[in-house]
Coordinates of C-alpha atoms and ligand atoms in Angstrom, one line a residue:
M13 CA -3.9 27.2 -25.1
Q14 CA -0.5 28.7 -23.8
K15 CA 2.4 27.2 -25.0
L16 CA 6.0 27.0 -23.0
K17 CA 8.7 26.9 -25.5
V18 CA 12.0 24.7 -24.6
G19 CA 14.9 24.5 -26.1
L20 CA 16.5 21.0 -26.6
M21 CA 20.1 20.6 -26.5
G22 CA 21.0 17.2 -27.9
F23 CA 18.9 14.7 -29.8
G24 CA 20.1 11.2 -29.0
T25 CA 18.6 8.7 -26.4
V26 CA 17.6 10.7 -23.7
G27 CA 16.5 14.3 -26.1
S28 CA 14.3 12.4 -28.4
G29 CA 12.9 10.5 -24.9
V30 CA 12.2 14.4 -23.8
W31 CA 10.4 15.2 -27.3
R32 CA 8.5 11.8 -26.9
V33 CA 7.4 12.0 -23.4
L34 CA 6.4 15.5 -24.4
Q35 CA 4.5 14.4 -27.6
D36 CA 2.9 11.1 -26.4
N37 CA 1.9 12.9 -22.9
S38 CA 0.6 16.6 -23.9
D39 CA -2.5 16.1 -21.8
K40 CA -1.5 14.7 -18.6
I41 CA 1.8 17.5 -18.9
I42 CA -0.9 20.4 -19.7
E43 CA -3.6 18.8 -17.0
N44 CA 0.0 19.1 -14.6
C45 CA 1.2 22.0 -15.3
G46 CA -1.2 24.4 -17.7
F47 CA 0.8 24.8 -20.4
E48 CA 2.0 23.2 -23.5
I49 CA 5.4 22.3 -23.8
E50 CA 6.7 22.4 -27.1
A51 CA 10.3 22.0 -28.1
S52 CA 10.9 24.9 -30.7
K53 CA 14.2 24.3 -31.2
I54 CA 16.9 21.3 -31.0
L55 CA 20.4 21.2 -31.3
V56 CA 22.5 18.7 -33.0
R57 CA 26.1 18.4 -34.4
D58 CA 25.2 17.1 -37.3
L59 CA 22.4 18.2 -40.0
S60 CA 23.0 16.0 -42.3
K61 CA 21.7 12.9 -40.0
K62 CA 18.4 11.4 -40.8
R63 CA 15.8 12.8 -37.6
N64 CA 12.3 12.2 -36.5
G65 CA 10.3 12.6 -39.8
E66 CA 7.2 13.9 -37.4
I67 CA 9.3 17.1 -36.4
A68 CA 9.8 20.2 -39.3
R69 CA 13.4 20.2 -40.4
G70 CA 13.7 24.0 -39.6
V71 CA 13.6 23.0 -35.8
F72 CA 16.9 21.0 -35.6
T73 CA 19.8 23.5 -35.6
D74 CA 23.6 23.1 -35.5
N75 CA 24.3 26.6 -34.1
P76 CA 23.7 26.8 -30.1
L77 CA 22.7 31.0 -30.5
E78 CA 19.4 29.9 -32.2
I79 CA 18.3 28.1 -28.5
L80 CA 20.3 30.9 -26.5
N81 CA 19.3 34.1 -27.9
D82 CA 15.7 33.1 -28.6
E83 CA 13.6 35.2 -25.5
N84 CA 10.8 33.4 -26.1
I85 CA 12.6 30.3 -24.9
K86 CA 12.3 30.4 -20.9
I87 CA 13.8 26.6 -20.6
V88 CA 17.1 24.9 -21.7
V89 CA 17.2 21.2 -21.7
E90 CA 20.6 20.0 -22.1
V91 CA 21.1 16.2 -23.3
M92 CA 24.2 16.4 -25.0
G93 CA 26.5 15.2 -22.8
G94 CA 29.9 15.6 -21.9
I95 CA 31.9 18.6 -20.1
E96 CA 32.2 20.8 -22.9
P97 CA 31.1 22.6 -24.5
A98 CA 27.4 21.5 -22.0
K99 CA 29.2 23.5 -19.5
E100 CA 29.5 27.0 -21.2
Y101 CA 26.0 26.6 -23.2
I102 CA 24.0 25.9 -20.2
L103 CA 26.2 28.9 -18.7
E104 CA 25.3 30.9 -21.1
A105 CA 21.7 29.9 -20.8
I106 CA 21.6 31.1 -16.9
K107 CA 23.2 34.3 -17.8
R108 CA 20.7 35.2 -20.2
G109 CA 17.7 34.3 -17.5
K110 CA 17.0 30.6 -18.5
H111 CA 16.4 28.1 -16.3
V112 CA 18.4 24.6 -17.3
V113 CA 17.8 21.1 -17.0
T114 CA 20.2 18.6 -17.5
A115 CA 20.9 14.8 -17.4
N116 CA 24.4 15.3 -17.6
K117 CA 26.0 13.3 -14.6
A118 CA 29.3 14.0 -15.6
L119 CA 28.9 17.9 -16.0
I120 CA 26.7 18.2 -12.6
A121 CA 29.4 15.8 -11.0
S122 CA 32.5 18.0 -11.9
H123 CA 31.1 21.1 -11.6
G124 CA 27.4 21.3 -10.3
D125 CA 28.5 22.9 -7.3
M126 CA 30.1 26.3 -9.7
L127 CA 26.6 25.8 -11.8
L128 CA 24.1 26.0 -9.0
K129 CA 25.7 29.3 -7.6
A130 CA 25.1 30.6 -11.3
A131 CA 22.0 29.9 -11.6
K132 CA 21.1 30.5 -7.8
D133 CA 22.5 33.8 -8.5
A134 CA 21.0 34.9 -12.1
N135 CA 17.8 33.5 -9.9
V136 CA 16.6 30.4 -12.1
K137 CA 17.0 27.0 -11.4
L138 CA 19.4 24.3 -12.5
L139 CA 17.2 20.8 -12.4
Y140 CA 19.3 17.3 -12.8
E141 CA 16.9 14.5 -11.8
A142 CA 17.5 12.9 -14.9
S143 CA 21.1 12.7 -14.4
V144 CA 21.0 10.0 -11.4
A145 CA 19.2 6.7 -12.0
G146 CA 17.4 7.9 -15.3
G147 CA 13.5 7.3 -14.4
I148 CA 14.0 7.0 -10.6
P149 CA 13.0 10.0 -8.6
I150 CA 16.2 10.0 -6.3
I151 CA 17.1 13.4 -6.1
H152 CA 13.7 14.9 -5.6
A153 CA 13.4 12.2 -2.7
I154 CA 16.4 13.3 -1.3
K155 CA 16.5 16.8 -1.7
E156 CA 12.4 17.6 -1.3
S157 CA 10.9 14.1 0.7
L158 CA 13.6 12.8 3.0
S159 CA 15.1 16.4 4.1
A160 CA 13.8 15.8 7.0
N161 CA 15.9 12.9 8.1
R162 CA 20.0 12.3 8.6
I163 CA 21.1 10.2 5.8
N164 CA 22.4 7.2 7.3
S165 CA 23.6 5.4 4.2
I166 CA 22.9 5.2 0.7
M167 CA 23.8 1.6 -1.2
G168 CA 22.7 1.9 -5.4
I169 CA 22.9 -0.4 -8.2
L170 CA 23.7 3.2 -10.2
N171 CA 24.7 1.5 -13.5
G172 CA 22.5 -0.6 -15.6
T173 CA 25.6 -1.9 -17.9
T174 CA 27.5 -3.5 -15.3
N175 CA 24.0 -4.8 -13.1
Y176 CA 23.1 -6.2 -17.0
I177 CA 26.4 -8.0 -17.2
L178 CA 26.7 -9.1 -13.7
S179 CA 22.8 -10.4 -13.6
K180 CA 23.5 -12.5 -17.0
M181 CA 26.7 -14.0 -15.9
T182 CA 24.7 -15.2 -12.9
S183 CA 21.9 -16.6 -14.3
E184 CA 22.8 -17.6 -17.4
K185 CA 26.3 -18.4 -16.3
M186 CA 27.8 -16.0 -19.3
E187 CA 31.6 -15.0 -20.1
Y188 CA 31.9 -11.3 -19.1
D189 CA 32.9 -10.2 -23.2
I190 CA 29.9 -11.9 -24.4
V191 CA 27.5 -10.4 -22.6
L192 CA 29.4 -7.0 -22.6
K193 CA 28.7 -7.1 -26.3
E194 CA 24.9 -7.9 -25.4
A195 CA 24.7 -4.9 -22.9
Q196 CA 26.0 -2.2 -25.9
E197 CA 24.0 -3.8 -28.8
K198 CA 21.0 -3.0 -26.3
G199 CA 21.8 0.3 -26.0
Y200 CA 22.6 0.3 -22.1
A201 CA 26.5 0.8 -22.2
E202 CA 27.9 4.4 -22.8
A203 CA 29.4 5.0 -26.0
D204 CA 32.7 3.9 -24.7
P205 CA 31.8 1.1 -21.8
T206 CA 35.2 1.9 -20.3
S207 CA 33.0 4.6 -18.6
D208 CA 30.4 2.0 -17.3
V209 CA 32.7 -1.1 -16.5
E210 CA 35.3 0.7 -14.8
A211 CA 32.3 2.6 -12.9
F212 CA 33.1 6.0 -13.4
D213 CA 29.3 6.1 -14.2
A214 CA 28.4 5.2 -10.8
A215 CA 30.8 6.9 -9.2
Y216 CA 29.6 10.5 -11.0
K217 CA 26.4 9.2 -9.5
L218 CA 27.3 8.7 -6.2
T219 CA 29.3 11.5 -6.3
I220 CA 26.2 13.9 -6.7
L221 CA 23.6 11.8 -4.1
A222 CA 26.7 12.1 -1.8
R223 CA 26.8 15.5 -2.2
L224 CA 23.2 15.8 -1.7
A225 CA 22.5 13.6 1.3
F226 CA 25.5 14.3 3.4
G227 CA 26.7 18.1 2.3
I228 CA 29.8 17.9 1.2
D229 CA 31.5 19.2 -1.7
V230 CA 32.8 15.6 -2.7
K231 CA 34.8 14.9 -6.3
I232 CA 34.5 11.9 -8.3
E233 CA 39.0 11.5 -7.3
D234 CA 37.4 11.3 -3.8
I235 CA 35.3 8.2 -4.4
Y236 CA 37.2 4.7 -4.2
R237 CA 35.9 3.4 -7.6
E238 CA 36.9 -0.7 -8.9
G239 CA 35.2 -2.1 -11.6
I240 CA 33.8 -5.7 -12.9
T241 CA 36.4 -6.3 -15.2
N242 CA 37.7 -8.7 -12.8
I243 CA 35.3 -10.6 -12.6
S244 CA 35.2 -13.9 -13.5
P245 CA 31.9 -17.0 -13.6
I246 CA 34.1 -18.9 -11.0
D247 CA 33.7 -15.6 -8.7
I248 CA 30.3 -15.8 -9.0
E249 CA 29.9 -19.8 -9.0
Y250 CA 31.4 -19.1 -5.5
A251 CA 29.2 -16.6 -4.4
T252 CA 26.0 -18.5 -5.4
E253 CA 27.7 -21.4 -3.2
L254 CA 28.5 -19.1 -0.1
G255 CA 24.4 -17.8 -0.5
Y256 CA 25.4 -14.4 -1.9
V257 CA 25.2 -12.6 -5.2
I258 CA 27.5 -9.9 -6.7
K259 CA 26.4 -6.6 -7.5
L260 CA 28.5 -3.2 -8.6
L261 CA 27.1 -1.0 -5.0
A262 CA 28.5 2.8 -4.9
I263 CA 28.0 3.2 -0.9
A264 CA 28.1 6.1 0.8
K265 CA 27.4 6.0 4.9
E266 CA 28.3 7.6 7.4
T267 CA 30.1 6.0 10.5
N268 CA 30.7 7.7 13.5
G269 CA 31.3 11.3 11.7
K270 CA 33.5 9.8 8.9
I271 CA 32.1 9.2 5.9
E272 CA 32.8 6.3 3.0
L273 CA 32.7 6.4 -0.3
K274 CA 33.3 4.1 -2.6
V275 CA 32.5 1.4 -5.8
H276 CA 33.2 -1.3 -6.0
P277 CA 31.9 -5.1 -6.9
T278 CA 30.5 -6.5 -3.7
F279 CA 29.1 -9.6 -2.3
I280 CA 25.5 -9.5 -1.0
P281 CA 23.2 -12.0 0.7
K282 CA 20.6 -13.3 -2.0
G283 CA 17.9 -12.2 0.5
H284 CA 18.4 -8.9 0.1
P285 CA 16.3 -6.2 -2.1
L286 CA 19.3 -5.4 -3.9
A287 CA 20.2 -8.2 -5.0
A288 CA 16.9 -9.0 -6.8
V289 CA 17.6 -6.4 -9.0
G290 CA 18.9 -7.9 -11.9
D291 CA 18.8 -6.9 -15.9
A292 CA 20.0 -3.4 -16.6
F293 CA 17.6 -1.8 -13.6
N294 CA 18.6 0.2 -11.2
A295 CA 18.1 0.7 -7.1
V296 CA 18.8 2.9 -4.4
Y297 CA 18.4 1.6 -1.3
I298 CA 18.5 4.2 1.8
K299 CA 18.8 4.3 5.6
G300 CA 17.2 7.7 6.9
N301 CA 17.3 8.3 10.7
A302 CA 13.3 8.9 10.8
V303 CA 12.3 7.1 7.9
G304 CA 14.0 3.8 8.6
E305 CA 15.2 1.7 5.1
L306 CA 13.4 2.5 1.8
M307 CA 14.5 1.1 -1.6
F308 CA 13.3 3.2 -5.0
Y309 CA 13.5 1.0 -8.2
G310 CA 13.5 1.4 -11.7
K311 CA 14.8 1.8 -15.0
G312 CA 17.9 3.7 -14.7
A313 CA 18.7 4.5 -18.5
G314 CA 16.7 4.6 -21.8
D315 CA 14.6 6.9 -23.5
L316 CA 11.7 7.2 -22.1
P317 CA 12.7 6.8 -18.3
T318 CA 15.0 9.4 -18.8
G319 CA 12.8 11.6 -20.6
S320 CA 10.3 11.4 -18.3
A321 CA 13.0 12.5 -15.8
A322 CA 14.0 15.9 -17.9
V323 CA 10.6 16.1 -18.6
G324 CA 9.3 15.8 -14.8
D325 CA 12.1 18.5 -13.9
I326 CA 10.3 21.1 -16.6
I327 CA 7.1 20.4 -15.0
S328 CA 8.5 21.6 -11.4
I329 CA 10.4 24.7 -12.9
I330 CA 6.8 25.7 -14.2
R331 CA 5.1 25.0 -11.4
E332 CA 7.5 26.2 -8.7
G333 CA 7.0 29.3 -10.5
T334 CA 9.7 31.1 -7.7
P335 CA 12.8 30.2 -9.1
N336 CA 15.2 30.1 -5.5
K337 CA 12.5 28.1 -3.5
M338 CA 14.2 24.8 -5.2
I339 CA 17.4 25.9 -5.0
T340 CA 18.0 25.1 -1.6
Q341 CA 21.1 22.6 -1.5
V342 CA 23.9 23.7 1.4
I343 CA 27.3 22.4 0.6
N344 CA 30.6 22.2 2.2
E345 CA 29.2 21.9 5.2
K346 CA 31.4 19.2 6.2
D347 CA 35.3 18.9 6.2
L348 CA 36.1 16.5 3.6
S349 CA 39.1 14.8 6.0
N350 CA 35.5 13.5 7.0
I351 CA 36.1 10.9 4.3
K352 CA 37.2 7.8 5.6
D353 CA 40.3 6.2 3.5
M354 CA 39.9 2.5 2.5
G355 CA 42.5 0.9 4.5
S356 CA 40.4 1.8 7.6
N357 CA 36.9 0.5 6.3
Q358 CA 35.9 -2.4 8.3
G359 CA 34.3 -5.2 6.7
E360 CA 33.9 -9.1 5.5
Y361 CA 36.3 -10.2 2.8
Y362 CA 35.8 -12.6 0.0
V363 CA 39.5 -13.9 -0.9
R364 CA 40.1 -16.1 -4.3
L365 CA 43.7 -17.4 -3.9
L366 CA 45.4 -19.5 -7.0
I367 CA 47.7 -21.9 -5.1
K368 CA 50.0 -25.2 -5.4
D369 CA 47.7 -28.2 -3.9
I370 CA 50.5 -29.3 -1.5
P371 CA 49.7 -30.3 1.7
G372 CA 50.2 -27.9 4.8
I373 CA 49.5 -25.0 2.4
L374 CA 46.2 -24.1 4.4
G375 CA 47.7 -24.0 7.6
K376 CA 50.2 -21.6 5.9
I377 CA 48.0 -19.3 4.6
A378 CA 45.5 -19.2 7.7
S379 CA 48.0 -18.3 10.0
L380 CA 49.2 -15.1 7.6
F381 CA 46.0 -14.3 8.0
G382 CA 46.0 -14.8 11.8
K383 CA 49.2 -13.1 12.3
Y384 CA 47.2 -9.4 11.0
N385 CA 44.3 -10.4 13.3
V386 CA 42.2 -11.4 10.0
S387 CA 39.8 -14.4 11.1
L388 CA 38.0 -17.0 8.8
S389 CA 34.4 -17.6 8.9
S390 CA 34.4 -19.9 5.1
V391 CA 37.2 -21.8 3.4
I392 CA 36.4 -23.5 0.0
Q393 CA 38.7 -26.0 -1.4
K394 CA 36.8 -27.6 -5.0
G395 CA 38.4 -30.1 -7.0
K396 CA 42.5 -30.7 -8.3
E397 CA 43.0 -28.9 -10.9
E398 CA 46.5 -28.6 -12.2
P399 CA 48.9 -26.8 -12.1
A400 CA 46.8 -24.5 -10.0
V401 CA 44.0 -24.8 -7.8
S402 CA 41.3 -22.3 -6.1
L403 CA 41.5 -21.7 -2.7
V404 CA 38.6 -19.1 -1.4
F405 CA 38.0 -17.4 2.1
I406 CA 35.2 -15.5 3.6
T407 CA 36.6 -13.3 6.8
H408 CA 35.2 -12.2 9.2
E409 CA 34.6 -8.8 10.1
T410 CA 38.0 -6.6 9.8
I411 CA 40.1 -3.6 9.0
E412 CA 40.4 -3.7 5.5
L413 CA 44.3 -2.3 5.9
N414 CA 45.1 -6.2 7.7
V415 CA 43.5 -8.3 4.7
Q416 CA 45.8 -6.5 2.2
Y417 CA 49.2 -6.9 4.7
A418 CA 48.4 -10.2 5.1
L419 CA 47.4 -10.4 1.4
T420 CA 51.5 -9.1 1.1
D421 CA 52.5 -11.5 2.9
I422 CA 50.6 -14.3 1.4
A423 CA 51.2 -13.6 -2.4
K424 CA 54.7 -14.5 -1.5
L425 CA 54.7 -18.3 -0.2
P426 CA 56.2 -20.2 -3.1
E427 CA 52.9 -22.3 -3.1
V428 CA 50.2 -19.2 -3.9
V429 CA 50.4 -18.5 -7.6
S430 CA 48.1 -15.5 -7.3
I431 CA 46.0 -13.6 -5.4
A432 CA 42.9 -13.9 -7.9
N433 CA 40.2 -11.8 -6.7
V434 CA 39.3 -9.7 -3.7
I435 CA 35.7 -8.8 -3.0
R436 CA 34.2 -6.8 -0.2
V437 CA 31.3 -8.3 1.6
E438 CA 28.3 -6.1 3.0
N439 CA 26.0 -8.4 4.9
I440 CA 23.5 -5.5 5.0
Ligands
NAP27 P1 23.7 10.5 -27.4 O1 22.9 9.5 -27.8 O2 25.0 10.5 -28.0 O3 23.4 12.0 -28.0 C1 23.7 13.2 -27.9 C2 23.2 14.1 -28.7 O4 23.9 15.2 -28.3 C3 23.2 14.1 -30.1 O5 22.2 14.3 -30.7 C4 23.9 14.7 -30.9 O6 24.4 15.5 -31.8 C5 24.2 15.8 -30.0 N1 25.6 16.7 -29.4 C6 26.4 16.2 -28.9 N2 27.8 17.3 -29.0 C7 27.0 18.1 -29.2 C8 27.7 19.6 -29.9 N3 28.8 19.9 -28.8 N4 27.0 20.2 -30.1 C9 26.0 20.1 -30.6 N5 25.2 18.9 -30.6 C10 25.5 17.8 -29.9 O7 23.8 10.8 -25.7 P2 22.5 10.5 -24.7 O8 22.6 8.9 -24.6 O9 21.3 10.9 -25.2 O10 23.2 11.3 -23.6 C11 22.7 12.7 -23.6 C12 23.4 12.6 -21.8 O11 22.4 12.0 -20.9 C13 24.4 11.9 -21.3 O12 25.2 13.5 -20.3 C14 24.5 10.9 -20.8 O13 25.4 10.8 -19.5 C15 22.7 11.4 -19.7 N6 22.6 10.1 -19.4 C16 21.9 9.4 -20.8 C17 20.8 8.1 -20.4 C18 20.7 6.8 -21.6 O14 20.5 6.3 -21.1 N7 21.3 6.9 -22.4 C19 20.3 8.1 -19.1 C20 21.0 9.0 -18.2 C21 21.6 10.1 -18.6 P3 23.8 14.4 -33.2 O15 22.7 14.0 -33.2 O16 24.4 15.2 -34.9 O17 25.1 13.2 -33.5
HSE28 N1 25.5 4.1 -19.1 C1 24.8 4.3 -18.3 C2 24.0 2.7 -17.6 C3 23.2 4.8 -18.7 O1 24.5 1.7 -17.8 O2 23.1 3.2 -16.3 C4 22.7 5.6 -17.8 O3 23.0 6.6 -17.2

């Protein structure tokens, strides 16, 4: 049996998953690509750490040159994370004619364009299936299987940690902090959970998907981003009562030649397939002009699901043989001025105010919404808590800027204690 040597850069959650998939599924892998794939060198930071006893100690190294300068290593799998030195190592691997597989969403989102060009110039492949939605083969689907479509919209639950938190807060009425701790213990959250809960992680993934689907060289700064730290059990209770579920949705949508790019907590109708995506699962819901509606569902994180995606990329490289074939992404096709600013977005909104419960206050608030053309579809006020009570509105479809103007005026009313939350509603 012919062996193909790969160099693994990183042996944490994903690296060990790649290694495990190569071991456990070796028969299937040989059947699919004709090679036994061997991780002949594994780069780590700390050589003194206890490692998997099935691997000879000599396989581990803390010197990247042992992989980069090894002419027998044809494919480098970067699963270290971070921008540097991962970027430098990938560029060096490309320069030396090696193909690269990576799971690094932050790197691909920030420097993917440059790295893909470098790979193309060097006639090697750079594949990154594991960088978005872990085990779900969404990159391949958009790049290849859906390439005959004009993509109208992508809506994704792209972060497992936040989906786990929101799902548990909904089903078990748990507090945010307690569930976050659980998500960290289960290994879903990034080392610094800020990236998850403030939606940077989902925004990186959306950057990659939007680039593929809409051909624009979008950066994370072009994406409106709002995390889940402001979602309270009371918002979840109102959502349930109104027939919605709150999800952190990453949305890329083309309307009349303009593209909306945003990640924020969203009310979605509880009958929508995305509403049923619980626990730490991910899902990507796509509308294409020929294919119609599609939903991809699966594990977006973890050693084996992510390992499955990365090893799938290795097999694609081996099977395709002719490197340039798969580097077909065309970017910068559209002007970035086509990205819609949030103020001009149209939609429905959930607004929760804390008010002093004084007769006449509802009328004053309703007339300020009316002043800015914001029409209301539901109003709920429950209980008579002291000193303030929650007053909840769902608007009809309106322009976001009008809601912001109305709320600026409403916040000035002496009876209004605070604008407790504003959450966008997608009646998909
Ligand atoms: P991780 O568990 O922290 O593992 C990182 C590995 O890289 C460790 O083995 C570490 O060495 C090594 N490493 C880090 N910096 C290094 C350096 N400068 N030089 C040499 N080795 C270095 O990370 P992970 O969760 O596997 O994530 C890896 C990548 O996959 C990230 O880009 C992440 O965003 C992405 N990703 C992760 C998941 C997931 O489920 N975790 C899913 C999809 C994508 P030591 O072992 O010596 O510390
Ligand atoms: N922290 C990420 C998540 C890991 O929760 O989805 C996968 O990218």
